[in-house]
Amino acid sequence: MADQETKAQQDRIAKALSQVAADGSKFQKDPEARKELVASARELLDAAETPVESLLWHIWALPTRTVAARIAVDLKLFETATSNNGSPKTNEQFAAATGASPSLVKRITRTCASMNMLDEQGPGIYGPNALTKLLAQPQYAAGIIFCFDTTQNSFAQMPGYLRNTKFQNPESPVDGPFQFANKHNGHAFTWLTAHPEVFAAFHGYVHTLRTHRPAWTEMYPVKERLVEDLKMDASAFVDLGGGVGQTLQDFNKAVPEYTGRLVLQELGEVIGAATAMGVGEDKRIELQVHDFFTPQPIRGARAYFMRSVLHDWPDEQCRQILTHVKDAMEPGYSRILISDCVLADEKAAWQHMALDFYMMAQASSQERTETEWHVLIESCGLKIAGIYTKDQGNEGLIEVVIP
């Protein structure tokens, strides 16, 4: 039996090696093939590891990497590593940045080096690599701050929460894993606005991450659907729950021929943050305080845009949001544009499944498959006119109209 298992593993490794070689050759001629090479390299690693090695990676390495990265951000290790043109530094030099104990810093730096977040260049001497340089930038370190501070406690308590509910799917946005873990009675968003550092990290990280992914304007026929036949008396492009306005700013740059109104709708505290950042000073973007659980004040808009909004809410709340928008739409002219993940029914991308767990932990919500999107949209008396996607693991664009 052992010989059969060894032979099966050897065959799998040989097949994976062959695929890596093929994808490597393809990458030499076509840089766009890099993602295929990464996928085949992961398959090779999975094939070559023993089950015990895989187990230890999951229960030892991954949790350690996460907490070490969060502590490293507080200790300014990545910023220090890249200072002075990235010259090699000792643990004492790293410790000096925050006055931390060199003994503690030593434990963090060598852990980061073992996880490829720093380059070890000698005993107790470290320099930056490509990942270090990325994490030294505040907008990327913000991803570590937000994901850790908002979610790790919920992840740690999620098994206990699910045991407590006899393993029912979380469906209440104010009584889920986040509230159970944080002894918090409100929505996770309420907690977020009460923690300014994490709130700022959220907006910085989310926008920065999207600059590395296909823009929705690259997938969706913007000129045909939005610019042509635009009525100037009903021209609004409304971004519901649009944060501090980055999406509208990007849209304005990407589609300068769209001459209609650009309206950012958000809760008062977020509009306040956008105002403080200078959004709307040039009058191109209008700022409007609005709760999307109340009737939509702008009627007959050209488009009602929601990016990563509906994945924040269970179906019941999504139906409330969509119904309010539907009531304001002009049939045959208005459309809802939903920028969110569209999960594959089979072999879903790991990025989508990771986000699904994050949303369960934070908001008792979920990512949805194409079938689930159809069911949700049609339950509101609306119709999906098209779903536009590009590459695995990215957000899609769902166009919704009144039938």
XYZ file of C-alpha atoms in Angstrom, residues 76-345:
270
model
C 8.153 49.632 11.734
C 10.415 46.767 10.647
C 9.579 47.057 6.958
C 10.020 50.834 6.909
C 13.332 50.523 8.769
C 14.574 47.770 6.464
C 14.088 49.971 3.401
C 15.595 53.113 4.948
C 19.106 54.275 3.987
C 18.714 52.675 0.552
C 17.969 49.284 2.093
C 21.353 48.887 3.771
C 21.595 45.745 5.992
C 20.579 46.341 9.604
C 21.011 44.583 12.924
C 18.272 43.787 15.406
C 19.521 46.662 17.572
C 19.016 49.064 14.668
C 15.534 47.704 14.038
C 14.691 48.034 17.744
C 15.835 51.662 17.854
C 12.967 52.730 15.567
C 10.399 52.190 18.338
C 12.456 51.656 21.468
C 11.493 47.991 21.516
C 13.467 45.237 23.198
C 16.178 43.932 20.803
C 15.467 40.438 22.142
C 11.830 40.699 21.078
C 12.731 42.269 17.735
C 15.112 39.377 17.057
C 12.240 36.906 17.363
C 10.081 38.924 14.970
C 12.773 39.616 12.346
C 13.878 36.004 12.089
C 10.254 34.867 11.842
C 9.620 37.404 9.074
C 12.775 36.212 7.300
C 11.630 32.587 7.504
C 8.361 33.669 5.849
C 10.096 35.707 3.109
C 9.042 39.101 4.458
C 12.704 40.037 5.093
C 16.002 38.847 3.615
C 18.442 37.363 6.139
C 21.939 38.445 5.095
C 23.910 37.066 8.027
C 23.401 36.149 11.702
C 21.006 38.792 13.014
C 21.393 40.976 9.900
C 18.483 41.696 7.552
C 17.729 43.614 4.395
C 14.654 44.206 2.256
C 13.271 42.097 -0.570
C 10.426 42.906 -2.952
C 7.746 42.050 -0.364
C 9.491 44.137 2.302
C 9.493 47.149 -0.018
C 5.785 46.684 -0.654
C 4.925 46.401 3.042
C 7.020 49.467 3.837
C 4.400 51.538 2.005
C 1.570 52.590 4.374
C -1.216 51.763 1.930
C -0.091 48.114 1.742
C 0.706 47.770 5.446
C -2.855 49.035 5.936
C -4.112 45.708 4.592
C -2.370 43.878 7.417
C -3.728 46.328 10.002
C -7.327 46.147 8.789
C -7.528 42.393 8.190
C -5.865 41.512 11.481
C -7.557 44.027 13.756
C -11.024 43.523 12.299
C -11.093 39.796 11.699
C -8.570 37.746 13.661
C -10.564 37.785 16.880
C -13.661 36.719 14.938
C -11.748 33.879 13.282
C -10.429 32.703 16.642
C -13.935 32.634 18.141
C -15.817 31.421 15.052
C -15.701 27.690 15.917
C -17.155 28.475 19.341
C -19.814 30.716 17.820
C -20.861 28.012 15.346
C -20.959 25.347 18.050
C -23.140 27.707 20.068
C -25.603 28.055 17.159
C -25.527 24.318 16.372
C -23.707 25.169 13.135
C -26.323 27.400 11.533
C -25.236 29.714 8.719
C -24.758 33.250 10.157
C -27.475 35.520 8.764
C -27.809 38.371 11.245
C -25.479 41.348 10.642
C -25.734 42.315 14.326
C -25.611 38.856 15.917
C -22.832 36.921 14.242
C -19.219 35.835 14.740
C -17.984 39.440 15.012
C -20.399 40.349 17.801
C -19.773 37.041 19.580
C -16.008 37.543 19.506
C -15.901 41.253 20.283
C -18.793 41.459 22.767
C -20.188 44.122 20.436
C -23.914 44.777 20.057
C -23.874 46.707 16.779
C -22.752 46.091 13.216
C -19.049 45.657 12.502
C -19.165 48.972 10.622
C -20.131 50.717 13.862
C -17.091 49.213 15.535
C -14.950 50.242 12.583
C -15.922 53.910 12.712
C -15.125 53.906 16.438
C -11.551 52.809 15.653
C -10.086 55.587 13.456
C -6.749 53.863 12.713
C -8.465 50.720 11.444
C -11.093 52.809 9.614
C -8.352 54.722 7.767
C -6.486 51.488 7.032
C -9.637 49.992 5.512
C -10.154 52.781 2.987
C -6.460 53.015 2.086
C -5.949 49.299 1.627
C -9.154 48.609 -0.311
C -8.480 51.296 -2.896
C -4.808 50.383 -3.274
C -5.600 46.692 -3.742
C -8.007 47.510 -6.554
C -5.310 49.305 -8.521
C -3.741 45.871 -9.050
C -6.925 44.309 -10.410
C -8.899 44.890 -13.596
C -11.047 48.013 -13.370
C -14.764 47.504 -13.875
C -14.568 50.012 -16.733
C -12.250 47.560 -18.541
C -14.898 44.832 -18.417
C -18.130 46.723 -18.940
C -19.129 48.567 -22.170
C -19.277 51.970 -20.469
C -19.678 54.174 -23.534
C -22.445 52.050 -25.037
C -24.380 51.589 -21.793
C -23.784 54.860 -19.954
C -22.495 57.616 -22.234
C -24.639 57.114 -25.331
C -28.190 58.479 -25.072
C -27.361 60.188 -21.779
C -30.170 62.532 -20.696
C -28.648 65.598 -19.127
C -31.691 66.061 -16.895
C -31.316 62.469 -15.656
C -27.589 61.985 -15.839
C -26.572 61.040 -12.320
C -24.048 58.270 -11.724
C -24.730 57.472 -8.074
C -22.144 55.579 -6.020
C -23.997 54.066 -3.061
C -21.815 53.338 -0.054
C -18.845 54.572 -2.073
C -16.466 55.188 0.814
C -14.458 58.387 0.439
C -14.949 58.666 -3.303
C -12.042 56.808 -4.889
C -14.285 54.902 -7.307
C -15.890 58.096 -8.602
C -12.501 59.769 -8.931
C -11.210 56.798 -10.925
C -14.340 56.753 -13.081
C -13.994 60.467 -13.831
C -10.427 59.902 -15.044
C -11.187 56.719 -16.981
C -14.341 58.041 -18.697
C -13.890 61.819 -19.107
C -16.624 61.851 -21.762
C -19.191 61.091 -19.061
C -20.426 64.635 -18.438
C -23.304 63.803 -16.122
C -23.489 64.216 -12.376
C -21.241 62.137 -10.126
C -22.808 61.634 -6.704
C -21.202 59.984 -3.693
C -23.716 58.685 -1.147
C -22.453 57.600 2.262
C -23.196 57.822 5.955
C -22.465 61.125 7.663
C -19.179 60.112 9.291
C -17.803 58.827 5.984
C -18.909 61.947 4.104
C -17.128 63.900 6.836
C -13.943 61.952 6.177
C -14.284 62.498 2.419
C -14.787 66.232 2.962
C -11.691 66.385 5.165
C -9.741 64.729 2.345
C -10.844 67.408 -0.115
C -13.237 65.243 -2.103
C -15.798 67.417 -3.837
C -13.810 70.655 -3.596
C -13.802 71.029 -7.376
C -17.593 70.423 -7.440
C -17.197 67.538 -9.920
C -18.237 65.021 -7.270
C -21.314 65.811 -5.188
C -21.334 64.559 -1.600
C -24.658 63.413 -0.213
C -25.403 61.901 3.193
C -27.625 58.888 2.605
C -28.400 55.559 4.259
C -29.135 52.982 1.547
C -31.676 51.302 3.844
C -33.904 54.335 3.277
C -35.646 55.455 0.061
C -33.272 56.531 -2.732
C -33.520 60.345 -3.132
C -32.111 60.544 -6.683
C -34.746 59.274 -9.081
C -34.188 58.163 -12.656
C -30.380 58.145 -12.472
C -28.404 56.726 -15.353
C -26.650 54.292 -13.017
C -26.721 53.266 -9.385
C -23.308 51.807 -8.629
C -22.458 49.549 -5.684
C -18.965 48.267 -5.178
C -18.450 45.621 -2.497
C -21.701 46.729 -0.864
C -23.995 43.748 -1.242
C -21.325 41.276 -0.157
C -21.398 43.123 3.170
C -24.984 42.075 3.855
C -27.103 38.912 4.123
C -29.864 38.414 1.537
C -32.631 40.052 3.574
C -30.743 43.342 3.878
C -29.620 43.148 0.224
C -33.262 42.948 -0.838
C -34.032 46.097 1.156
C -31.162 47.963 -0.522
C -32.087 46.784 -4.015
C -35.793 47.498 -3.572
C -35.134 51.114 -2.600
C -32.993 51.549 -5.717
C -35.546 49.792 -7.923
C -38.251 52.191 -6.725
C -36.146 55.123 -7.965
C -35.156 53.659 -11.362
C -36.521 54.689 -14.753
C -37.330 51.487 -16.683
C -35.378 51.155 -19.898
C -32.893 53.853 -18.882
C -31.591 53.334 -15.359
C -29.457 50.377 -14.362
C -27.818 49.040 -11.227
C -24.127 48.192 -11.537
C -22.864 45.772 -8.884
C -19.100 45.365 -8.621
C -18.622 42.249 -6.524
C -17.208 38.736 -6.653
C -19.014 36.138 -8.743
C -17.999 32.718 -7.404
C -17.582 29.764 -9.701
C -19.954 26.907 -8.908
